[in-house]
Amino acid sequence: MTKPVKNLGLLGIEYRDQQRPAVIDLWDPDNPRIIDYPVFHAACDAVAKGAIEAGLRPGDRIGILCSNRVEFLEIFFGCMRAGVVPVSIGILQPKEIVEWIIRDAGVKLVFCESSLREKLPDIAVVDIDSTAKDGLAAFKREGEFTPFVPVGDAIAFQPYTSGSTGRPKGVLLSHRAHTWVAETISRDRDFSPTDTMIVAAPLYHKHAMNSIKCVLVGGSTVVLMRKFEPRAYIEAVTRYHTTVVSGVPTIFAMMLQQRDMLTGRDYSFVRLATMGGAPATDALIDAVADLFHQAEIVQIFGITEASAALFGRHPKGEARPRHSIGWPIAGNEFRLEGGEDENFGTLHVRSPGLMNGYHNNPAEMEKRVKDGWFDTGDILRRDPAGWFYFVGRGDDMFVSSGNNIYPSEVELMLERHPDIDQALVVPAPDEIKYRVPYAFIVKRAGAELTEQDVKDYSLRNAPPYQHPRKVIFLPAMPMNGVGKIDRKLLTARAAAPAEATEREAN
């Protein structure tokens, strides 16, 4: 008989009577809202009860089209308490993709901010900002609520991948798997009621939502920003004494550029700084460690389909090597395939946190999952001691005259140059070599750096085939909707005919 499992919407329920902040909502930074655990859990129950009274049933899909604010969390966790499956939709997605996700998922109702309603098709809507009968306040129903009890691999929520290689894919994630994921990550990173974590990444993305789950499991507090803005981020860290800071490397790089705000301030209260989404350079790690001088600096690795509960601390407390994404967390199984040996290649994983599958996409499921092993598409290596390192996305790797080029390796090399703040390497078409590397560079403030300087540095510090044949200087890297550098945009720019014909000799 299939056993009941814990409802993911009930994370942190053991703290519901404790008069401590669960969320400090900075959606309107001039008017912060502090929501304690009793109020937060009551609001989640009110959403759950409202969902049932609105005719929604376990397994039904609802959409969330909303920026970072406490209402997003109330809807997300409240609907799961009712067995209703949240589908979070990126607010920067074009109307066409928003409508496609709603159709693909079979969404019956969308919770939406007023400013985003124009992106929706003709569908039932709960307006988060409205005070009328179509608003969230009117949707809620106060009072005790008996939560849905999931069994087996019942679906908890359904995020969609970014769609960088085609249409977004709906990922089916269960209550069982992601309760394990949340509890595992929170334990690995020692979350407790004494912690306050700042979250500025979008909640519709896995990175931010994993952080929220860690906070709830630990009985901690989250400082929730509407979006990342470096000076506001620094001010929030300073004001609320956040003990945990997290983000992609670009967020930390932009924060460190605000030297006038950082100089003379003591951030010894920060105990943990996590970086994920892309490799970080030695210079960036050193700068973060210098600023947060009491913090453990951790590079994290996660995949929507297989969670972030893959790598963590060493079970015997051994120090993590620089740039390592960690030691295998117990319960996971790993294989590296397609490389020169078993210690390098594409990561395949079997994990308790693995997805149930792709929604309405059996072809992709057959392609990516075989005998319970999921092909992540990420290239990793393992050192002789057993630590793992991220090399790059298999999709990003390109071949130049027979040589495999992993952009992240070239970027890390370039960013060791004292006058380079950020680097991004992409392939450009070439008549002879098929593809050659182009580099987009953000200089350090005040640096006098030429294209030839960059090429010469590359030739001294890397194999000749890796050196960028063209260098384009930018004032800042373009960002996508989840706070990462928009590699797709810059790849398109490198492939533009005007630049593609400017092939340079070795």
Short mmCIF file of C-alpha atoms in Angstrom, two decimals:
data_model
loop_
_atom_site.label_atom_id
_atom_site.label_comp_id
_atom_site.label_asym_id
_atom_site.label_seq_id
_atom_site.Cartn_x
_atom_site.Cartn_y
_atom_site.Cartn_z
CA MET A 1 0.00 0.00 0.00
CA THR A 2 1.33 3.47 -0.91
CA LYS A 3 2.35 5.40 2.18
CA PRO A 4 1.29 8.98 3.01
CA VAL A 5 4.06 11.59 2.86
CA LYS A 6 4.46 15.06 4.31
CA ASN A 7 2.72 17.90 2.49
CA LEU A 8 5.41 20.28 1.17
CA GLY A 9 3.11 23.22 1.86
CA LEU A 10 3.51 22.56 5.59
CA LEU A 11 7.24 23.29 5.76
CA GLY A 12 7.96 25.10 9.02
CA ILE A 13 4.54 24.33 10.49
CA GLU A 14 6.18 23.43 13.82
CA TYR A 15 7.00 27.14 14.27
CA ARG A 16 3.48 28.42 13.64
CA ASP A 17 2.96 29.54 17.25
CA GLN A 18 6.30 31.31 17.63
CA GLN A 19 6.14 35.09 17.61
CA ARG A 20 9.16 35.61 15.37
CA PRO A 21 9.41 37.07 11.87
CA ALA A 22 9.02 34.59 9.03
CA VAL A 23 9.16 37.18 6.23
CA ILE A 24 10.37 40.77 6.06
CA ASP A 25 8.77 41.91 2.81
CA LEU A 26 10.58 44.76 1.00
CA TRP A 27 8.29 44.79 -2.05
CA ASP A 28 7.73 48.44 -1.10
CA PRO A 29 11.13 49.25 0.47
CA ASP A 30 9.80 52.45 2.07
CA ASN A 31 7.11 50.47 3.88
CA PRO A 32 8.56 47.10 4.96
CA ARG A 33 6.08 44.49 6.12
CA ILE A 34 7.08 42.11 8.91
CA ILE A 35 5.04 38.91 8.90
CA ASP A 36 5.50 36.56 11.84
CA TYR A 37 5.11 32.78 11.78
CA PRO A 38 1.54 32.69 13.17
CA VAL A 39 0.33 35.25 10.62
CA PHE A 40 2.17 33.58 7.74
CA HIS A 41 0.78 30.12 8.44
CA ALA A 42 -2.73 31.47 8.99
CA ALA A 43 -2.51 33.20 5.60
CA CYS A 44 -1.38 29.97 3.91
CA ASP A 45 -4.33 28.14 5.49
CA ALA A 46 -6.70 30.90 4.33
CA VAL A 47 -5.47 30.51 0.73
CA ALA A 48 -5.86 26.72 0.98
CA LYS A 49 -9.40 27.01 2.30
CA GLY A 50 -10.25 29.59 -0.35
CA ALA A 51 -8.95 27.27 -3.07
CA ILE A 52 -11.24 24.46 -1.96
CA GLU A 53 -14.25 26.79 -1.70
CA ALA A 54 -13.45 28.08 -5.20
CA GLY A 55 -13.93 24.53 -6.50
CA LEU A 56 -10.28 23.58 -6.96
CA ARG A 57 -9.39 19.99 -6.21
CA PRO A 58 -6.15 18.08 -5.55
CA GLY A 59 -4.13 17.87 -8.76
CA ASP A 60 -5.68 21.00 -10.31
CA ARG A 61 -3.16 23.59 -11.55
CA ILE A 62 -3.11 27.26 -10.62
CA GLY A 63 -0.74 29.85 -12.06
CA ILE A 64 1.27 32.46 -10.14
CA LEU A 65 2.33 35.53 -12.14
CA CYS A 66 3.80 37.72 -9.46
CA SER A 67 7.00 39.46 -8.38
CA ASN A 68 8.73 38.80 -5.05
CA ARG A 69 6.36 39.52 -2.16
CA VAL A 70 4.85 37.61 0.73
CA GLU A 71 1.63 36.98 -1.21
CA PHE A 72 3.59 34.80 -3.65
CA LEU A 73 4.64 32.58 -0.73
CA GLU A 74 1.15 32.46 0.78
CA ILE A 75 -0.29 31.33 -2.57
CA PHE A 76 2.51 28.87 -3.32
CA PHE A 77 2.51 27.08 0.04
CA GLY A 78 -1.21 27.58 0.69
CA CYS A 79 -2.30 25.93 -2.55
CA MET A 80 -0.03 22.95 -1.89
CA ARG A 81 -1.74 22.52 1.49
CA ALA A 82 -4.95 21.98 -0.48
CA GLY A 83 -3.24 19.53 -2.88
CA VAL A 84 -3.53 22.12 -5.66
CA VAL A 85 -0.40 22.36 -7.85
CA PRO A 86 1.21 25.81 -8.23
CA VAL A 87 2.72 26.70 -11.62
CA SER A 88 5.01 29.70 -11.17
CA ILE A 89 5.42 31.79 -14.33
CA GLY A 90 8.33 34.14 -15.02
CA ILE A 91 7.13 37.72 -14.95
CA LEU A 92 9.56 38.71 -17.72
CA GLN A 93 8.27 36.06 -20.12
CA PRO A 94 6.51 37.47 -23.20
CA LYS A 95 2.75 37.17 -23.44
CA GLU A 96 3.04 34.34 -25.98
CA ILE A 97 5.08 32.15 -23.57
CA VAL A 98 2.86 32.99 -20.59
CA GLU A 99 -0.20 31.91 -22.57
CA TRP A 100 1.58 28.75 -23.79
CA ILE A 101 2.54 27.70 -20.23
CA ILE A 102 -1.03 28.25 -19.03
CA ARG A 103 -2.38 26.07 -21.86
CA ASP A 104 0.28 23.39 -21.51
CA ALA A 105 -0.20 23.05 -17.75
CA GLY A 106 -3.99 23.17 -17.93
CA VAL A 107 -4.10 26.06 -15.45
CA LYS A 108 -7.63 26.75 -14.15
CA LEU A 109 -6.98 29.97 -12.24
CA VAL A 110 -4.16 32.54 -12.18
CA PHE A 111 -3.09 34.62 -9.20
CA CYS A 112 -1.70 37.75 -10.81
CA GLU A 113 -0.45 41.23 -9.97
CA SER A 114 -2.58 43.97 -11.50
CA SER A 115 0.27 45.27 -13.66
CA LEU A 116 0.73 41.87 -15.31
CA ARG A 117 -2.87 41.00 -16.21
CA GLU A 118 -2.35 42.11 -19.82
CA LYS A 119 -0.13 39.05 -20.34
CA LEU A 120 -2.96 36.64 -19.54
CA PRO A 121 -5.39 34.92 -21.89
CA ASP A 122 -9.11 34.76 -21.12
CA ILE A 123 -8.97 32.86 -17.83
CA ALA A 124 -10.22 33.16 -14.25
CA VAL A 125 -8.01 35.56 -12.29
CA VAL A 126 -7.41 36.45 -8.65
CA ASP A 127 -5.91 39.94 -8.66
CA ILE A 128 -3.36 40.11 -5.85
CA ASP A 129 -3.58 43.90 -5.65
CA SER A 130 -7.33 44.30 -5.92
CA THR A 131 -9.49 45.13 -2.89
CA ALA A 132 -12.64 44.12 -4.78
CA LYS A 133 -14.29 40.71 -4.95
CA ASP A 134 -11.72 39.52 -7.52
CA GLY A 135 -8.86 40.22 -5.12
CA LEU A 136 -6.71 37.92 -2.98
CA ALA A 137 -8.14 39.22 0.30
CA ALA A 138 -11.66 38.28 -0.84
CA PHE A 139 -10.44 34.88 -2.06
CA LYS A 140 -9.04 33.89 1.33
CA ARG A 141 -11.21 32.09 3.87
CA GLU A 142 -10.17 32.35 7.51
CA GLY A 143 -10.38 29.47 9.93
CA GLU A 144 -8.95 26.05 10.62
CA PHE A 145 -7.97 23.96 7.62
CA THR A 146 -7.25 20.26 7.38
CA PRO A 147 -4.42 19.88 4.85
CA PHE A 148 -4.38 17.45 1.96
CA VAL A 149 -2.38 14.28 2.73
CA PRO A 150 -0.30 13.30 -0.32
CA VAL A 151 0.65 9.70 -1.00
CA GLY A 152 3.48 8.25 -3.01
CA ASP A 153 4.78 10.66 -5.63
CA ALA A 154 1.82 13.08 -5.66
CA ILE A 155 2.78 16.29 -7.49
CA ALA A 156 3.49 19.29 -5.27
CA PHE A 157 4.41 22.00 -7.79
CA GLN A 158 5.25 22.38 -11.47
CA PRO A 159 7.96 24.87 -12.42
CA TYR A 160 8.96 25.46 -16.03
CA THR A 161 12.53 25.48 -17.32
CA SER A 162 13.83 28.70 -18.84
CA GLY A 163 13.30 27.51 -22.40
CA SER A 164 16.83 28.47 -23.46
CA THR A 165 16.95 25.50 -25.86
CA GLY A 166 13.32 25.58 -27.03
CA ARG A 167 9.91 25.91 -25.41
CA PRO A 168 9.92 25.78 -21.58
CA LYS A 169 9.43 22.30 -20.13
CA GLY A 170 7.07 21.66 -17.23
CA VAL A 171 8.83 19.73 -14.47
CA LEU A 172 6.73 17.52 -12.17
CA LEU A 173 8.08 17.72 -8.61
CA SER A 174 6.56 15.71 -5.78
CA HIS A 175 5.80 16.40 -2.12
CA ARG A 176 7.95 13.42 -1.14
CA ALA A 177 10.99 14.44 -3.19
CA HIS A 178 11.04 18.10 -2.27
CA THR A 179 10.34 17.65 1.40
CA TRP A 180 13.50 15.52 1.37
CA VAL A 181 15.30 18.18 -0.67
CA ALA A 182 14.32 21.05 1.62
CA GLU A 183 15.21 19.20 4.81
CA THR A 184 18.50 17.95 3.35
CA ILE A 185 19.70 21.37 2.13
CA SER A 186 18.61 23.15 5.31
CA ARG A 187 20.47 20.61 7.43
CA ASP A 188 23.59 20.74 5.24
CA ARG A 189 23.72 24.55 5.61
CA ASP A 190 22.79 24.60 9.33
CA PHE A 191 19.70 26.82 9.09
CA SER A 192 18.21 27.65 12.49
CA PRO A 193 15.84 30.15 14.15
CA THR A 194 18.81 32.49 14.69
CA ASP A 195 19.32 32.93 10.92
CA THR A 196 18.11 35.72 8.68
CA MET A 197 18.58 35.22 4.93
CA ILE A 198 18.24 37.78 2.17
CA VAL A 199 16.58 36.69 -1.10
CA ALA A 200 16.59 38.96 -4.15
CA ALA A 201 16.47 36.37 -6.94
CA PRO A 202 12.99 35.80 -8.45
CA LEU A 203 10.78 33.36 -6.56
CA TYR A 204 9.66 31.69 -9.79
CA HIS A 205 13.23 30.39 -10.16
CA LYS A 206 14.54 27.31 -8.31
CA HIS A 207 17.44 29.15 -6.63
CA ALA A 208 15.24 31.54 -4.68
CA MET A 209 12.53 29.00 -3.85
CA ASN A 210 15.13 26.57 -2.49
CA SER A 211 16.30 29.37 -0.21
CA ILE A 212 12.75 29.96 1.05
CA LYS A 213 12.33 26.26 1.83
CA CYS A 214 15.59 26.26 3.81
CA VAL A 215 14.35 29.26 5.80
CA LEU A 216 11.03 27.58 6.62
CA VAL A 217 12.61 24.27 7.63
CA GLY A 218 15.06 26.09 9.89
CA GLY A 219 12.47 28.40 11.43
CA SER A 220 14.57 31.27 10.13
CA THR A 221 13.63 34.70 8.72
CA VAL A 222 13.79 35.75 5.07
CA VAL A 223 14.34 39.33 3.96
CA LEU A 224 12.55 39.35 0.61
CA MET A 225 13.45 41.96 -2.00
CA ARG A 226 11.22 42.69 -4.97
CA LYS A 227 14.25 42.46 -7.27
CA PHE A 228 18.01 42.75 -7.00
CA GLU A 229 19.46 46.26 -6.90
CA PRO A 230 23.00 46.34 -5.53
CA ARG A 231 22.76 49.39 -3.27
CA ALA A 232 19.38 48.38 -1.85
CA TYR A 233 20.74 44.86 -1.31
CA ILE A 234 23.70 46.18 0.70
CA GLU A 235 21.41 48.42 2.73
CA ALA A 236 19.12 45.47 3.55
CA VAL A 237 22.03 43.21 4.55
CA THR A 238 23.32 45.98 6.81
CA ARG A 239 19.99 46.94 8.33
CA TYR A 240 18.69 43.45 9.05
CA HIS A 241 22.04 41.81 9.87
CA THR A 242 21.39 38.93 7.50
CA THR A 243 23.43 35.90 8.50
CA VAL A 244 23.07 34.20 5.08
CA VAL A 245 23.60 35.87 1.70
CA SER A 246 23.09 34.08 -1.58
CA GLY A 247 23.08 34.71 -5.30
CA VAL A 248 24.69 34.11 -8.65
CA PRO A 249 28.28 35.40 -8.99
CA THR A 250 27.07 38.42 -10.98
CA ILE A 251 25.05 39.61 -7.98
CA PHE A 252 28.12 39.50 -5.75
CA ALA A 253 30.24 41.24 -8.41
CA MET A 254 27.71 44.07 -8.74
CA MET A 255 27.47 44.41 -4.96
CA LEU A 256 31.25 44.64 -4.58
CA GLN A 257 31.35 47.48 -7.11
CA GLN A 258 29.53 49.68 -4.55
CA ARG A 259 32.75 50.34 -2.66
CA ASP A 260 31.57 53.63 -1.17
CA MET A 261 28.80 51.82 0.72
CA LEU A 262 30.94 48.89 1.86
CA THR A 263 34.04 50.65 3.12
CA GLY A 264 34.29 50.76 6.90
CA ARG A 265 31.33 48.48 7.58
CA ASP A 266 31.66 45.28 9.58
CA TYR A 267 29.86 42.25 8.20
CA SER A 268 31.09 39.72 10.74
CA PHE A 269 27.45 38.73 11.37
CA VAL A 270 27.33 36.96 7.96
CA ARG A 271 28.09 33.25 8.54
CA LEU A 272 27.33 31.83 5.07
CA ALA A 273 27.61 33.13 1.51
CA THR A 274 26.45 30.80 -1.24
CA MET A 275 27.07 31.28 -4.96
CA GLY A 276 25.35 29.28 -7.67
CA GLY A 277 24.36 29.31 -11.31
CA ALA A 278 27.86 29.86 -12.74
CA PRO A 279 31.51 29.43 -11.73
CA ALA A 280 33.12 32.14 -9.61
CA THR A 281 36.65 33.42 -10.09
CA ASP A 282 39.43 33.37 -7.51
CA ALA A 283 39.32 37.17 -7.40
CA LEU A 284 35.57 37.23 -6.71
CA ILE A 285 35.78 34.51 -4.05
CA ASP A 286 38.63 36.38 -2.35
CA ALA A 287 36.74 39.68 -2.43
CA VAL A 288 33.58 38.09 -0.98
CA ALA A 289 35.64 36.33 1.71
CA ASP A 290 37.35 39.60 2.58
CA LEU A 291 34.04 41.45 2.92
CA PHE A 292 32.24 38.67 4.81
CA HIS A 293 35.32 37.67 6.78
CA GLN A 294 33.52 35.32 9.19
CA ALA A 295 31.48 33.57 6.51
CA GLU A 296 31.83 30.17 4.91
CA ILE A 297 31.94 30.72 1.13
CA VAL A 298 30.14 27.90 -0.70
CA GLN A 299 29.65 27.31 -4.40
CA ILE A 300 26.38 25.46 -4.97
CA PHE A 301 25.01 23.40 -7.84
CA GLY A 302 21.41 22.58 -8.61
CA ILE A 303 19.13 21.45 -11.41
CA THR A 304 15.37 21.97 -11.58
CA GLU A 305 14.81 18.32 -12.50
CA ALA A 306 17.14 16.86 -9.85
CA SER A 307 17.18 19.54 -7.13
CA ALA A 308 20.05 21.26 -5.32
CA ALA A 309 20.40 18.46 -2.75
CA LEU A 310 23.18 16.75 -4.69
CA PHE A 311 26.46 18.07 -3.26
CA GLY A 312 27.30 19.54 0.13
CA ARG A 313 29.74 19.30 3.01
CA HIS A 314 32.15 16.44 3.58
CA PRO A 315 30.62 13.91 6.01
CA LYS A 316 33.74 14.07 8.20
CA GLY A 317 34.06 17.84 8.08
CA GLU A 318 37.02 18.03 5.71
CA ALA A 319 37.56 21.45 4.13
CA ARG A 320 35.99 21.97 0.72
CA PRO A 321 38.58 22.83 -1.97
CA ARG A 322 38.21 26.15 -3.72
CA HIS A 323 35.80 26.00 -6.71
CA SER A 324 34.40 22.61 -5.67
CA ILE A 325 30.61 22.31 -5.71
CA GLY A 326 30.91 19.84 -2.87
CA TRP A 327 30.87 16.25 -1.72
CA PRO A 328 28.08 13.85 -2.77
CA ILE A 329 25.15 14.03 -0.35
CA ALA A 330 24.11 10.61 0.96
CA GLY A 331 21.26 9.04 -0.97
CA ASN A 332 22.39 10.26 -4.40
CA GLU A 333 24.14 8.21 -7.06
CA PHE A 334 26.37 9.74 -9.75
CA ARG A 335 27.98 8.74 -13.04
CA LEU A 336 30.16 10.89 -15.30
CA GLU A 337 29.78 9.77 -18.92
CA GLY A 338 31.32 10.65 -22.27
CA GLY A 339 34.67 11.88 -20.97
CA GLU A 340 38.14 10.44 -21.16
CA ASP A 341 37.55 8.47 -17.93
CA GLU A 342 35.05 8.01 -15.10
CA ASN A 343 36.18 11.26 -13.45
CA PHE A 344 35.13 13.65 -16.24
CA GLY A 345 32.00 13.91 -18.32
CA THR A 346 28.28 14.61 -18.38
CA LEU A 347 26.67 14.13 -14.98
CA HIS A 348 23.99 11.44 -14.73
CA VAL A 349 22.21 11.18 -11.40
CA ARG A 350 19.74 9.02 -9.48
CA SER A 351 18.36 10.91 -6.51
CA PRO A 352 15.49 10.95 -3.98
CA GLY A 353 14.93 14.52 -5.19
CA LEU A 354 14.51 13.60 -8.85
CA MET A 355 11.45 14.81 -10.74
CA ASN A 356 8.55 12.52 -11.61
CA GLY A 357 8.94 13.54 -15.24
CA TYR A 358 8.19 16.25 -17.80
CA HIS A 359 4.58 17.35 -18.18
CA ASN A 360 3.08 16.43 -21.57
CA ASN A 361 6.55 15.68 -22.92
CA PRO A 362 7.27 11.92 -23.06
CA ALA A 363 9.84 12.38 -25.84
CA GLU A 364 12.04 14.59 -23.69
CA MET A 365 11.58 12.23 -20.75
CA GLU A 366 12.73 9.28 -22.86
CA LYS A 367 15.72 11.30 -24.04
CA ARG A 368 16.84 12.46 -20.59
CA VAL A 369 15.93 9.59 -18.24
CA LYS A 370 16.97 5.96 -18.69
CA ASP A 371 16.60 3.27 -16.00
CA GLY A 372 16.09 5.97 -13.39
CA TRP A 373 19.26 7.87 -14.36
CA PHE A 374 18.78 11.54 -15.33
CA ASP A 375 21.14 13.12 -17.87
CA THR A 376 21.72 16.62 -16.47
CA GLY A 377 23.58 17.92 -19.53
CA ASP A 378 26.19 19.43 -17.20
CA ILE A 379 29.90 18.64 -17.53
CA LEU A 380 31.58 17.88 -14.19
CA ARG A 381 34.91 16.52 -13.02
CA ARG A 382 35.87 14.63 -9.86
CA ASP A 383 39.27 15.05 -8.21
CA PRO A 384 41.27 12.13 -6.75
CA ALA A 385 39.89 12.79 -3.26
CA GLY A 386 36.25 12.59 -4.46
CA TRP A 387 35.27 16.30 -4.61
CA PHE A 388 33.19 17.44 -7.61
CA TYR A 389 33.67 20.54 -9.80
CA PHE A 390 31.41 22.18 -12.37
CA VAL A 391 33.08 22.55 -15.79
CA GLY A 392 30.21 23.85 -17.93
CA ARG A 393 26.92 23.17 -19.62
CA GLY A 394 27.09 20.58 -22.34
CA ASP A 395 24.91 22.95 -24.39
CA ASP A 396 27.52 25.73 -24.00
CA MET A 397 30.50 23.60 -25.07
CA PHE A 398 31.51 24.13 -28.70
CA VAL A 399 34.08 22.66 -31.04
CA SER A 400 36.75 24.79 -32.71
CA SER A 401 38.96 23.03 -35.26
CA GLY A 402 38.47 19.72 -33.44
CA ASN A 403 39.06 21.12 -29.93
CA ASN A 404 36.33 21.12 -27.26
CA ILE A 405 36.00 24.57 -25.70
CA TYR A 406 34.16 24.97 -22.39
CA PRO A 407 33.38 28.70 -22.07
CA SER A 408 33.45 28.70 -18.26
CA GLU A 409 37.09 27.54 -18.28
CA VAL A 410 38.09 30.41 -20.59
CA GLU A 411 36.03 32.91 -18.57
CA LEU A 412 37.72 31.92 -15.32
CA MET A 413 41.12 32.34 -16.97
CA LEU A 414 40.22 35.80 -18.32
CA GLU A 415 38.78 37.00 -15.04
CA ARG A 416 42.11 36.34 -13.31
CA HIS A 417 43.44 39.36 -15.22
CA PRO A 418 43.62 42.26 -12.74
CA ASP A 419 41.85 44.66 -15.14
CA ILE A 420 38.90 42.39 -16.00
CA ASP A 421 35.78 42.50 -13.85
CA GLN A 422 33.66 40.07 -15.86
CA ALA A 423 34.09 37.93 -18.96
CA LEU A 424 31.72 35.90 -21.08
CA VAL A 425 32.87 33.65 -23.92
CA VAL A 426 30.60 32.49 -26.75
CA PRO A 427 31.10 30.78 -30.12
CA ALA A 428 31.11 32.74 -33.37
CA PRO A 429 30.87 31.22 -36.87
CA ASP A 430 34.13 30.72 -38.77
CA GLU A 431 34.62 29.47 -42.32
CA ILE A 432 37.73 27.44 -41.50
CA LYS A 433 37.47 26.43 -37.82
CA TYR A 434 33.63 26.20 -37.79
CA ARG A 435 33.44 28.05 -34.45
CA VAL A 436 35.90 30.37 -32.70
CA PRO A 437 35.66 32.00 -29.26
CA TYR A 438 34.60 35.63 -28.88
CA ALA A 439 34.90 37.34 -25.50
CA PHE A 440 32.68 40.03 -24.02
CA ILE A 441 34.57 41.93 -21.33
CA VAL A 442 33.67 44.38 -18.56
CA LYS A 443 36.81 46.25 -17.49
CA ARG A 444 37.59 47.18 -13.93
CA ALA A 445 36.82 50.82 -13.20
CA GLY A 446 39.62 53.04 -14.51
CA ALA A 447 41.43 50.22 -16.33
CA GLU A 448 43.13 50.89 -19.66
CA LEU A 449 42.78 47.56 -21.42
CA THR A 450 42.91 46.88 -25.14
CA GLU A 451 41.69 44.01 -27.24
CA GLN A 452 45.29 43.00 -27.94
CA ASP A 453 46.06 43.00 -24.20
CA VAL A 454 43.29 40.44 -23.67
CA LYS A 455 44.45 38.25 -26.54
CA ASP A 456 48.07 38.33 -25.40
CA TYR A 457 47.07 37.43 -21.84
CA SER A 458 44.99 34.51 -23.12
CA LEU A 459 47.83 33.15 -25.25
CA ARG A 460 50.16 33.27 -22.24
CA ASN A 461 47.72 31.52 -19.88
CA ALA A 462 45.71 29.01 -21.94
CA PRO A 463 45.98 26.76 -24.99
CA PRO A 464 46.07 28.75 -28.24
CA TYR A 465 42.72 27.39 -29.45
CA GLN A 466 41.00 28.99 -26.42
CA HIS A 467 42.15 32.55 -27.04
CA PRO A 468 39.32 34.92 -28.10
CA ARG A 469 39.56 35.90 -31.76
CA LYS A 470 37.55 39.02 -31.04
CA VAL A 471 37.11 41.01 -27.82
CA ILE A 472 34.07 43.25 -27.31
CA PHE A 473 34.10 45.62 -24.33
CA LEU A 474 30.80 46.34 -22.56
CA PRO A 475 29.96 48.82 -19.77
CA ALA A 476 27.93 46.04 -18.07
CA MET A 477 26.77 42.53 -18.86
CA PRO A 478 23.14 42.16 -19.97
CA MET A 479 21.10 40.17 -17.47
CA ASN A 480 18.24 37.74 -17.99
CA GLY A 481 15.15 37.31 -15.82
CA VAL A 482 16.86 35.16 -13.16
CA GLY A 483 19.87 37.40 -12.59
CA LYS A 484 22.35 35.56 -14.79
CA ILE A 485 24.31 37.00 -17.68
CA ASP A 486 22.21 36.71 -20.83
CA ARG A 487 24.45 34.30 -22.73
CA LYS A 488 21.81 33.72 -25.39
CA LEU A 489 21.70 37.44 -26.27
CA LEU A 490 25.48 37.76 -26.52
CA THR A 491 25.78 34.55 -28.54
CA ALA A 492 23.35 36.05 -31.06
CA ARG A 493 25.39 39.24 -31.15
CA ALA A 494 28.61 37.28 -31.82
CA ALA A 495 26.89 35.44 -34.66
CA ALA A 496 25.70 38.64 -36.34
CA PRO A 497 27.03 38.83 -39.93
CA ALA A 498 28.88 42.10 -39.39
CA GLU A 499 31.01 40.53 -36.70
CA ALA A 500 31.11 36.94 -37.93
CA THR A 501 33.02 38.02 -41.03
CA GLU A 502 35.75 39.65 -38.96
CA ARG A 503 37.68 36.45 -38.39
CA GLU A 504 41.21 37.13 -37.23
CA ALA A 505 44.30 35.05 -37.79
CA ASN A 506 45.81 33.04 -34.97
#
